[in-house]
Amino acid sequence: MVASTPVSGANPACFDSSWLPRLESLLAAGRGAGADLVEIFLERTDHLGVLAEQEAITNVSPSFGMGAGIRVFRGKRDGFVSTNDLSAQGLLQGLDQALGMLGLMLSSAPSSVPSKGFEGLGALRDFSAVKGDWLERCPSLAEATAKLLEGTSRLAKHGEHLQARRGSYSRDWQSVLVAASDGTFARDIRLHQSLGLNVLAADGDHRAGLGRRYGTSDRPDDLRDWDADAAAQDVCTSVGTMLYADYVEAGQMPAVLANRFGGVIFHEACGHLLETTQVERGTTPFADMVGESIAHEAVTAIDEGLSDGAFGSLSMDDEGMEPQRTVLIERGVLKGFLSDRAGELRTGHGRTGSGRRQSHAFAAASRMRNTFIAAGPHTPDQLIASVDKGLYCKSMGGGSVGPTGQFNFAVEEGYLIENGQLTKPVKGATLIGEAKEVMPRISMCANDLELAAGFCGSVSGSINVTVGQPHIKVESITVGGR
Amino acid sequence: MADNRLNPEALSARLQQLAQAAAIHQWDLGASCSTDTSVQVDRGEAKLMKGAQRSAITVRVWNDKGLVGITSTSDLSDAGLERALGGAHAASAFGNSEETPAFSPLATAPLVSLDQPLREPQPILTLLESLKEAERQLLDRHGAIGTVPYNGLAQRSSERLYLNSDGARRHQLLTTASIYLYARAEEAGRKPRSSGAVRMAFGTSDLDIAGCIEEAAERTIAHLDYAPIETGSYTCVFSPEAFLDLIGAFSSLFNARSVLDGVSLSQRDSLGQSLAVPFLSIRDNGLHPGNIGASLFDGEGTPTAPLELVEGGILRNFLHSEATARAFGVHPTGHAGMGAKVSVGPDWFEIGPTPGSGGGQQGLDRFIHGGPLVVIDSLSALHAGVKASQGSFSLPFDGWLLAGGVSRSIEAATVAGDIRKLLREIIGFEGEAKVTPDGLCPYVWVEGLSITGEA
């Protein structure tokens, strides 16, 4: 919901319209010094982390912060300064330093009167209107600790040979205000909560460690609604299976990747290469391929910030723009890129509401939000039945992509496929390949699309995202193992 | 921005005043402030110029039941401090009664003196020109090098502080600078290849930029003529950087916190037992002169000091915080963070042959070895491919296959194994130990590791 008129925040930590004169003064000063565009990002945060191990709460770590990121553009160049000092003096010094990076300097004390090239800020676009009490509505510390202890206790109930049981809870509340000399003036409140359960099972020489993370945005009651028993049972079933698994035999083989976190393959193999950040660096093989086929026709891929409650959803991006639903690939054909302000300036791809950053300490960059391969016509069983000998990847670990487009990611829970059936569990697999080669090999998509929460680290820090997909089949991929 | 410096006396007095008002009798504080400037370039143009002023404070308090609470903030104002103190006090109600941190008994012990000259920062436009010139020289080194997509030149001035209500006061000032250059090369009809190098120093004027360019160029060019490798078991030679990365990823082997938590491969009684071949030594030495950015004290104020971890293949010591040291009946080792549950981590490894042991096979030289040998130059995706609590790893790498006197870069491949087995299958060391940002290590030869290339 967006309110178009300035309102004061109910929470004193929220930014309100009283900031308008100071921001207009700074923006006018920046434009007056010769900058083409000045952008100021203000932030206050309130974080809570809780760790439960076995039957005890072993760490409670609240933290709160504040800061500003000031970015100045001139031509296609930009300078960025971040500071924890939100005083008028601190912000002015930050602006001065950013201008100095571009060879510009403040001519005099900033004026409160809009200067040439700056018409003043527009009406505040208030995405935080219904979110003022979200922080207060989140579970109390007592509630959070009790829920986590319930989680570790359920792990003990469902698991065998468990040497370590951990439950972790993280609540990140963030109030932001974005003002730019093109008139952008917007504020928002973001709330992300995530829960993790991790176990280590050991029996003689057999050891297996495994974890699951659950995360949502914009849902103060999320922790209360969490089904600790089901989550614990899920983790324990998987670790019990993997405890006695053999190491996978290495080689080139077909693979079926399960839905939800299997989507990390698209995130790493292709998603990063469709960010204008990569176009700018010249590190994507897809830079000049819009309209061309880059994947199997079974593949349609989308990135958006709109899915209700999903971990990567946004009301506005970190440049004050509402997120778009961006079709990246449609039936195998490249349709577009994810772009932020600098990406649009330098590559010509229009902004998609994808300018994201971990905090005020980073300049926004084009980043993924909720990224997924669309559902297809098949059932998961049909995919598995189509493989004579291959690997079923039920759960994926993390991954990465390098500057040449080579990607890799770890398989946390895997099974052999033999004669169209799942057989024994295997561990220690890493999938590697190159985006240009693997995308045409995704030949079948099932009808069971789901999203999974995660964190993505890149040029503008670690951000909340979701990955997602239905079950998919890759005709051939390199499996690293023993 | 206005005054980015810590004032230990004022901070201590203010916190003491706030603590007294809140009836808090025991507290400690860790603080840091830094000012950074950095530049990136892209084909002769400025790409991103960045400045940052950061400040952070962490406050711990002990409540009247002796339980500990903690809060961190970037707000160094009086109001911010007061809120942090109040938050920590509220959190202390949820402190762990089974394991409560205390002040380090070494928080007032003398600190060693390190030669860490403070350098004046250079103007950012000077950094920009230096990096543009470095990029130009690297691009000129080979026709196939088309871009240097990852590069940066940065300088930092920083301050760290530790105070506690028993009168401990630690304070350190430091300046550091770094440059990294990662080039991308491509030849017609062939896949792009990439590699790079890093250098660190106390100031930008001390940086070995020429050496960084040379190493980035050499490494990138050496990967141009690549070929797939057949999947199988190979004798491998780890570069110093790659071996240090691997040991770092499995440092929970030496971490007392991980041992107590049951997530380390080591147990309490592992001390004194054989962990590796009898000629391997691993020492943690944050005070080594090669460790640019060395801390004089840890998060609890304990002085940094060298510590023998593995000697003659025998596990000798664990890394400790105050709490884990108390649990083991030893002294803290200077490797703690700061928390309600204190984390423990290594500083800087020295790896090599145990003096007097002979150091394994003698005269190892990958260039005269008949092969086949796999040289592992750099490992990637350690966050995903290492299972520290299981001991297993499966990691993509860049490297070369040496066979019949010929060296050929390897197309996409992974190396997999078990760290315990690897430590027992080290054949020996090659060459002098090299100083890297993560530690000191020679080339390390290991027998029989699984390499996955083409089927």
Coordinates of C-alpha atoms in Angstrom, one line a residue, chain A:
Chain A
M1 CA 0.0 0.0 0.0
V2 CA 1.3 3.4 -0.9
A3 CA 0.3 6.7 0.7
S4 CA 1.1 9.7 -1.4
T5 CA 1.3 12.3 1.4
P6 CA 3.9 12.7 4.0
V7 CA 3.0 11.3 7.4
S8 CA 4.9 11.0 10.6
G9 CA 6.1 7.5 11.5
A10 CA 4.5 6.0 14.7
N11 CA 7.9 4.6 15.6
P12 CA 10.5 7.3 16.5
A13 CA 13.1 5.2 14.7
C14 CA 11.3 5.8 11.4
F15 CA 12.3 8.6 9.2
D16 CA 9.6 11.2 8.7
S17 CA 8.9 14.3 6.7
S18 CA 11.0 16.5 9.0
W19 CA 14.0 15.3 7.0
L20 CA 12.7 17.0 3.9
P21 CA 14.4 20.4 4.3
R22 CA 17.8 18.9 5.2
L23 CA 17.7 16.5 2.3
E24 CA 16.5 19.1 -0.2
S25 CA 19.3 21.4 0.9
L26 CA 21.9 18.7 0.4
L27 CA 20.5 17.6 -3.0
A28 CA 20.4 21.2 -4.1
A29 CA 24.0 21.7 -3.0
G30 CA 25.1 18.6 -4.9
R31 CA 23.4 19.7 -8.1
G32 CA 24.8 23.2 -7.6
A33 CA 28.3 21.8 -7.5
G34 CA 27.8 20.2 -10.9
A35 CA 26.6 16.7 -10.1
D36 CA 24.1 15.2 -12.6
L37 CA 22.3 13.4 -9.9
V38 CA 22.6 13.0 -6.2
E39 CA 21.0 10.2 -4.2
I40 CA 20.8 9.9 -0.4
F41 CA 19.8 6.7 1.3
L42 CA 19.1 6.9 5.1
E43 CA 18.7 3.8 7.2
R44 CA 18.0 2.7 10.8
T45 CA 18.1 -0.9 11.8
D46 CA 17.0 -3.0 14.7
H47 CA 18.3 -6.6 14.7
L48 CA 17.8 -9.5 17.0
G49 CA 19.6 -12.8 16.8
V50 CA 19.0 -15.7 19.1
L51 CA 20.8 -19.1 19.2
A52 CA 19.6 -22.2 20.9
E53 CA 21.8 -25.2 21.4
Q54 CA 20.5 -28.4 22.8
E55 CA 18.4 -27.4 25.7
A56 CA 19.8 -23.9 26.3
I57 CA 19.7 -20.4 24.9
T58 CA 23.4 -19.7 24.3
N59 CA 23.4 -16.4 22.6
V60 CA 21.1 -13.4 22.4
S61 CA 22.6 -10.6 20.3
P62 CA 20.5 -7.4 19.7
S63 CA 22.0 -4.7 17.7
F64 CA 20.9 -1.4 16.2
G65 CA 22.4 0.9 13.7
M66 CA 22.0 3.9 11.6
G67 CA 23.7 5.5 8.6
A68 CA 23.6 7.1 5.3
G69 CA 24.8 6.3 1.8
I70 CA 25.4 9.2 -0.5
R71 CA 25.9 8.7 -4.2
V72 CA 26.8 11.3 -6.8
F73 CA 26.7 10.8 -10.5
R74 CA 28.4 12.9 -13.2
G75 CA 28.2 11.5 -16.7
K76 CA 28.6 7.7 -16.3
R77 CA 30.9 8.1 -13.3
D78 CA 29.8 8.0 -9.7
G79 CA 31.2 8.5 -6.3
F80 CA 29.8 6.9 -3.1
V81 CA 30.3 7.7 0.5
S82 CA 28.8 6.0 3.6
T83 CA 28.7 7.2 7.1
N84 CA 27.2 6.4 10.5
D85 CA 26.9 10.1 11.2
L86 CA 23.4 11.4 10.4
S87 CA 24.0 14.9 11.7
A88 CA 23.7 17.8 9.3
Q89 CA 27.5 18.3 9.5
G90 CA 28.1 14.5 8.9
L91 CA 25.9 14.4 5.9
L92 CA 27.4 17.5 4.4
Q93 CA 30.9 16.2 4.8
G94 CA 29.8 12.9 3.2
L95 CA 28.4 14.8 0.2
D96 CA 31.5 16.9 0.0
Q97 CA 33.7 13.8 -0.1
A98 CA 31.5 12.2 -2.8
L99 CA 31.6 15.3 -4.9
G100 CA 35.4 15.5 -4.5
M101 CA 35.7 12.0 -6.0
L102 CA 34.3 13.4 -9.2
G103 CA 36.4 16.5 -9.1
L104 CA 33.5 18.6 -7.9
M105 CA 33.3 20.8 -4.8
L106 CA 30.6 22.6 -2.8
S107 CA 30.6 26.2 -3.8
S108 CA 29.2 27.6 -0.5
A109 CA 27.0 26.6 2.4
P110 CA 24.1 24.7 1.0
S111 CA 20.9 26.6 0.4
S112 CA 17.4 25.5 1.3
V113 CA 16.2 26.9 -2.0
P114 CA 16.1 24.4 -4.8
S115 CA 19.0 25.2 -7.3
K116 CA 19.1 25.1 -11.0
G117 CA 18.5 21.5 -12.2
F118 CA 16.8 20.5 -9.0
E119 CA 13.1 21.2 -8.7
G120 CA 12.7 19.9 -5.1
L121 CA 11.6 16.5 -3.9
G122 CA 8.2 15.1 -5.0
A123 CA 5.5 14.0 -2.6
L124 CA 6.7 11.3 -0.3
R125 CA 5.8 7.8 -1.6
D126 CA 5.2 6.1 1.7
F127 CA 5.4 2.4 1.5
S128 CA 5.6 2.2 5.3
A129 CA 2.1 3.4 6.0
V130 CA 0.7 0.1 7.4
K131 CA 4.0 -1.0 8.8
G132 CA 4.6 1.4 11.7
D133 CA 3.8 -1.1 14.4
W134 CA 5.5 -4.1 12.8
L135 CA 8.5 -4.1 15.1
E136 CA 6.3 -4.1 18.2
R137 CA 4.1 -6.8 16.8
C138 CA 7.1 -9.2 16.4
P139 CA 7.6 -11.9 19.0
S140 CA 9.2 -10.7 22.3
L141 CA 12.6 -12.1 23.3
A142 CA 10.9 -14.5 25.7
E143 CA 8.6 -15.7 23.0
A144 CA 11.4 -16.1 20.5
T145 CA 13.6 -18.1 22.9
A146 CA 10.7 -20.4 23.9
K147 CA 10.0 -21.1 20.3
L148 CA 13.6 -21.9 19.4
L149 CA 13.9 -24.2 22.4
E150 CA 10.8 -26.0 21.2
G151 CA 12.6 -26.5 17.9
T152 CA 15.8 -28.0 19.4
S153 CA 13.6 -30.2 21.6
R154 CA 11.7 -31.5 18.6
L155 CA 15.0 -32.3 16.9
A156 CA 15.9 -34.5 19.9
K157 CA 12.5 -36.2 19.6
H158 CA 12.8 -37.0 15.9
G159 CA 16.5 -37.5 15.4
E160 CA 19.0 -40.3 16.2
H161 CA 22.7 -40.1 16.8
L162 CA 22.5 -36.3 17.0
Q163 CA 25.7 -34.8 18.4
A164 CA 24.7 -31.2 18.0
R165 CA 21.3 -29.5 17.7
R166 CA 21.0 -25.8 16.9
G167 CA 18.1 -23.5 16.3
S168 CA 18.7 -19.9 15.2
Y169 CA 16.3 -17.0 14.8
S170 CA 17.1 -13.7 13.2
R171 CA 14.8 -10.6 13.0
D172 CA 15.9 -7.7 10.9
W173 CA 13.9 -4.5 11.0
Q174 CA 14.9 -1.7 8.7
S175 CA 13.6 1.8 8.2
V176 CA 14.8 3.5 5.0
L177 CA 14.3 6.9 3.3
V178 CA 15.5 7.5 -0.2
A179 CA 15.8 11.0 -1.7
A180 CA 17.3 11.9 -5.1
S181 CA 17.7 15.0 -7.1
D182 CA 15.4 13.7 -9.8
G183 CA 12.6 14.2 -7.2
T184 CA 12.5 10.6 -5.8
F185 CA 11.3 10.7 -2.2
A186 CA 10.2 7.5 -0.7
R187 CA 10.3 5.6 2.5
D188 CA 9.7 2.1 3.6
I189 CA 9.9 -0.3 6.5
R190 CA 11.2 -3.8 5.9
L191 CA 10.9 -6.8 8.2
H192 CA 12.7 -10.1 7.6
Q193 CA 12.6 -13.0 9.9
S194 CA 14.5 -16.3 9.4
L195 CA 14.7 -19.5 11.3
G196 CA 17.3 -22.2 10.9
L197 CA 17.6 -25.7 12.2
N198 CA 21.0 -27.4 12.0
V199 CA 22.0 -30.8 13.2
L200 CA 25.2 -32.9 13.2
A201 CA 24.7 -36.6 13.4
A202 CA 27.6 -39.0 14.2
D203 CA 27.8 -42.7 14.5
G204 CA 31.3 -44.1 14.6
D205 CA 33.1 -42.9 11.4
H206 CA 29.8 -41.9 9.9
R207 CA 29.1 -38.1 10.2
A208 CA 26.5 -35.9 8.5
G209 CA 25.7 -32.3 9.1
L210 CA 22.6 -30.7 7.6
G211 CA 20.5 -27.6 8.0
R212 CA 17.3 -26.0 6.8
R213 CA 16.4 -22.3 6.7
Y214 CA 12.9 -20.8 6.6
G215 CA 12.4 -17.1 5.9
T216 CA 9.7 -14.6 5.2
S217 CA 9.4 -10.8 4.8
D218 CA 6.7 -8.5 6.1
R219 CA 5.0 -11.0 8.4
P220 CA 5.4 -10.0 12.1
D221 CA 3.7 -13.2 13.3
D222 CA 5.9 -15.5 11.2
L223 CA 7.8 -17.1 14.2
R224 CA 4.5 -17.7 16.0
D225 CA 3.2 -19.6 13.0
W226 CA 6.3 -21.7 12.5
D227 CA 5.6 -25.4 12.7
A228 CA 8.7 -26.5 14.7
D229 CA 7.7 -30.1 14.8
A230 CA 7.3 -30.5 11.0
A231 CA 10.6 -28.6 10.5
A232 CA 12.5 -30.7 12.9
Q233 CA 11.1 -33.9 11.4
D234 CA 12.2 -32.8 7.9
V235 CA 15.8 -32.1 9.0
C236 CA 16.1 -35.3 11.1
T237 CA 14.7 -37.5 8.3
S238 CA 17.3 -36.1 5.9
V239 CA 20.3 -36.2 8.2
G240 CA 19.3 -39.8 9.2
T241 CA 19.4 -40.8 5.6
M242 CA 22.7 -39.0 4.8
L243 CA 24.5 -40.3 7.9
Y244 CA 25.2 -43.7 6.2
A245 CA 25.3 -42.5 2.6
D246 CA 28.3 -43.4 0.4
Y247 CA 30.2 -40.7 -1.5
V248 CA 28.9 -40.1 -5.0
E249 CA 30.9 -41.4 -7.9
A250 CA 32.2 -38.5 -10.0
G251 CA 31.4 -38.0 -13.7
Q252 CA 29.1 -36.5 -16.3
M253 CA 25.5 -37.6 -15.9
P254 CA 21.9 -36.5 -16.1
A255 CA 20.5 -34.9 -12.9
V256 CA 17.0 -34.2 -11.6
L257 CA 17.0 -31.2 -9.2
A258 CA 14.2 -31.0 -6.7
N259 CA 12.0 -27.9 -6.4
R260 CA 12.4 -25.1 -3.9
F261 CA 16.1 -24.7 -3.1
G262 CA 17.1 -26.5 -6.3
G263 CA 16.5 -23.1 -7.8
V264 CA 20.0 -22.2 -6.7
I265 CA 21.2 -23.7 -10.0
F266 CA 19.4 -21.0 -12.0
H267 CA 20.4 -18.3 -9.5
E268 CA 24.1 -19.2 -9.9
A269 CA 24.3 -20.5 -13.4
C270 CA 22.3 -17.8 -15.0
G271 CA 20.6 -15.2 -12.7
H272 CA 23.8 -13.4 -11.8
L273 CA 24.8 -13.2 -15.4
L274 CA 21.5 -11.4 -16.2
E275 CA 22.3 -8.5 -13.8
T276 CA 23.5 -5.3 -15.5
T277 CA 26.3 -5.3 -13.0
Q278 CA 27.8 -8.2 -15.0
V279 CA 27.0 -6.5 -18.3
E280 CA 29.0 -3.5 -17.1
R281 CA 32.0 -5.6 -16.1
G282 CA 31.9 -7.6 -19.3
T283 CA 31.6 -10.8 -17.4
T284 CA 28.4 -12.2 -18.8
P285 CA 28.3 -14.2 -22.0
F286 CA 24.7 -13.0 -22.5
A287 CA 25.3 -9.3 -22.9
D288 CA 24.3 -9.0 -26.6
M289 CA 21.9 -11.9 -26.8
V290 CA 18.5 -10.3 -26.0
G291 CA 16.0 -12.0 -28.4
E292 CA 18.3 -15.0 -28.9
S293 CA 17.8 -18.5 -27.6
I294 CA 20.1 -19.1 -24.5
A295 CA 18.2 -22.0 -22.9
H296 CA 16.1 -25.0 -23.7
E297 CA 12.5 -24.0 -24.8
A298 CA 11.3 -25.8 -21.6
V299 CA 12.7 -22.9 -19.6
T300 CA 10.9 -19.7 -18.7
A301 CA 12.6 -17.7 -15.9
I302 CA 11.3 -14.8 -13.9
D303 CA 12.6 -12.4 -11.3
E304 CA 10.2 -10.3 -9.2
G305 CA 9.8 -8.7 -5.9
L306 CA 6.1 -9.2 -5.5
S307 CA 5.3 -12.7 -4.1
D308 CA 3.4 -12.3 -0.9
G309 CA 5.7 -12.8 2.1
A310 CA 8.6 -14.2 0.1
F311 CA 12.0 -13.5 1.6
G312 CA 13.1 -11.5 -1.5
S313 CA 10.0 -9.4 -1.8
L314 CA 10.1 -5.6 -1.7
S315 CA 7.6 -2.8 -1.6
M316 CA 10.3 -0.6 -3.2
D317 CA 13.9 -1.2 -4.0
D318 CA 16.8 0.6 -2.4
E319 CA 16.6 3.4 -5.0
G320 CA 12.9 4.1 -4.2
M321 CA 11.4 2.3 -7.2
E322 CA 8.6 -0.2 -7.0
P323 CA 9.8 -3.7 -8.1
Q324 CA 8.8 -5.0 -11.5
R325 CA 8.0 -8.6 -12.6
T326 CA 10.8 -9.1 -15.0
V327 CA 10.7 -12.0 -17.4
L328 CA 14.3 -12.9 -18.0
I329 CA 13.9 -15.9 -20.3
E330 CA 10.7 -16.9 -22.1
R331 CA 10.6 -20.4 -23.6
G332 CA 14.4 -20.3 -23.9
V333 CA 14.7 -16.8 -25.4
L334 CA 16.5 -14.1 -23.5
K335 CA 14.1 -11.2 -22.8
G336 CA 15.9 -8.8 -20.5
F337 CA 18.2 -8.0 -17.7
L338 CA 17.8 -6.8 -14.1
S339 CA 18.8 -3.2 -13.9
D340 CA 19.4 -0.5 -11.3
R341 CA 20.0 3.2 -11.8
A342 CA 23.7 2.9 -12.6
G343 CA 23.0 -0.2 -14.8
E344 CA 20.5 1.8 -16.8
L345 CA 22.9 4.7 -17.2
R346 CA 25.8 2.5 -18.3
T347 CA 24.1 -0.3 -20.3
G348 CA 20.9 1.2 -21.5
H349 CA 18.7 -1.6 -19.9
G350 CA 15.7 0.1 -18.2
R351 CA 15.5 0.0 -14.4
T352 CA 13.5 -2.9 -13.1
G353 CA 13.2 -2.1 -9.4
S354 CA 16.2 -4.3 -8.7
G355 CA 18.6 -1.8 -7.1
R356 CA 19.5 -3.5 -3.8
R357 CA 22.1 -3.2 -1.1
Q358 CA 22.8 -4.9 2.3
S359 CA 22.9 -1.5 4.1
H360 CA 23.8 2.1 3.8
A361 CA 27.4 1.1 3.6
F362 CA 27.0 -0.2 0.0
A363 CA 26.0 1.5 -3.2
A364 CA 22.9 -0.2 -4.7
A365 CA 23.5 -2.6 -7.6
S366 CA 21.3 -4.7 -9.8
R367 CA 20.5 -7.8 -7.7
M368 CA 18.0 -10.6 -7.8
R369 CA 14.8 -10.7 -5.7
N370 CA 12.6 -13.7 -6.0
T371 CA 14.1 -15.7 -8.9
F372 CA 12.5 -18.8 -10.3
I373 CA 12.0 -21.1 -13.2
A374 CA 8.3 -21.3 -14.1
A375 CA 6.4 -24.5 -13.7
G376 CA 6.1 -26.9 -16.6
P377 CA 3.7 -29.7 -17.7
H378 CA 5.3 -32.8 -16.2
T379 CA 5.1 -34.5 -12.8
P380 CA 8.3 -35.0 -10.8
D381 CA 7.9 -38.8 -11.3
Q382 CA 8.0 -38.4 -15.0
L383 CA 11.3 -36.6 -14.8
I384 CA 12.9 -39.3 -12.6
A385 CA 11.4 -42.0 -14.8
S386 CA 13.1 -40.6 -17.8
V387 CA 16.7 -41.1 -16.4
D388 CA 18.4 -44.5 -16.6
K389 CA 21.4 -43.6 -14.5
G390 CA 21.9 -40.2 -12.9
L391 CA 21.7 -38.1 -9.7
Y392 CA 18.6 -36.8 -7.9
C393 CA 19.5 -33.7 -5.9
K394 CA 16.9 -33.3 -3.2
S395 CA 18.6 -30.5 -1.3
M396 CA 21.2 -28.1 -2.4
G397 CA 23.8 -26.2 -0.4
G398 CA 25.4 -22.9 -1.4
G399 CA 27.1 -22.1 -4.7
S400 CA 28.9 -19.4 -6.6
V401 CA 29.6 -18.1 -10.1
G402 CA 33.0 -16.8 -11.3
P403 CA 34.0 -14.1 -13.7
T404 CA 34.0 -16.4 -16.6
G405 CA 30.5 -17.7 -16.0
Q406 CA 31.6 -21.0 -14.5
F407 CA 29.3 -22.0 -11.6
N408 CA 29.3 -24.6 -8.9
F409 CA 27.0 -25.6 -6.1
A410 CA 27.0 -28.3 -3.5
V411 CA 24.4 -31.1 -3.2
E412 CA 23.5 -31.5 0.5
E413 CA 21.1 -34.5 0.0
G414 CA 21.4 -36.6 -3.1
Y415 CA 20.2 -40.0 -4.3
L416 CA 21.2 -42.2 -7.3
I417 CA 18.6 -42.6 -10.0
E418 CA 18.8 -46.1 -11.5
N419 CA 16.4 -47.3 -14.2
G420 CA 14.0 -44.5 -13.5
Q421 CA 13.9 -45.1 -9.8
L422 CA 15.4 -43.4 -6.8
T423 CA 17.8 -45.8 -5.1
K424 CA 20.6 -45.2 -2.5
P425 CA 21.5 -41.9 -0.9
V426 CA 24.9 -40.4 -1.9
K427 CA 26.9 -37.4 -0.4
G428 CA 29.8 -35.2 -1.3
A429 CA 28.6 -34.1 -4.8
T430 CA 29.4 -30.7 -6.3
L431 CA 27.8 -29.7 -9.6
I432 CA 29.9 -27.6 -11.9
G433 CA 29.5 -26.2 -15.3
E434 CA 29.1 -23.1 -17.4
A435 CA 25.9 -21.2 -17.9
K436 CA 26.0 -21.2 -21.7
E437 CA 26.3 -24.9 -21.7
V438 CA 23.9 -26.0 -19.0
M439 CA 20.9 -23.8 -19.7
P440 CA 20.2 -25.5 -23.0
R441 CA 20.3 -28.8 -21.2
I442 CA 17.4 -28.1 -18.8
S443 CA 15.0 -30.2 -20.8
M444 CA 12.0 -30.9 -18.6
C445 CA 10.2 -28.9 -15.9
A446 CA 7.6 -30.3 -13.5
N447 CA 4.4 -28.7 -12.2
D448 CA 5.5 -28.2 -8.6
L449 CA 7.1 -24.7 -8.4
E450 CA 8.1 -23.6 -4.9
L451 CA 10.3 -20.8 -3.5
A452 CA 13.0 -21.1 -0.8
A453 CA 14.6 -18.4 1.3
G454 CA 18.3 -17.6 1.2
F455 CA 21.0 -15.0 1.3
C456 CA 22.9 -13.8 -1.8
G457 CA 26.3 -12.2 -1.5
S458 CA 27.7 -10.0 -4.2
V459 CA 28.9 -6.5 -5.0
S460 CA 26.4 -4.7 -2.8
G461 CA 26.6 -7.1 0.1
S462 CA 24.4 -9.9 1.5
I463 CA 20.7 -9.5 0.7
N464 CA 17.6 -11.6 1.2
V465 CA 16.4 -13.5 -1.8
T466 CA 14.4 -16.5 -2.8
V467 CA 15.3 -19.1 -5.3
G468 CA 12.8 -21.4 -6.8
Q469 CA 11.8 -23.8 -9.4
P470 CA 9.7 -26.9 -10.0
H471 CA 11.6 -30.2 -10.3
I472 CA 13.8 -29.9 -13.3
K473 CA 15.8 -32.3 -15.4
V474 CA 19.3 -31.4 -16.7
E475 CA 20.3 -33.8 -19.5
S476 CA 24.0 -33.8 -18.6
I477 CA 26.1 -32.1 -15.9
T478 CA 29.5 -32.6 -14.3
V479 CA 29.2 -34.1 -10.9
G480 CA 32.4 -33.7 -8.8
G481 CA 32.8 -36.4 -6.1
R482 CA 35.2 -39.2 -5.3

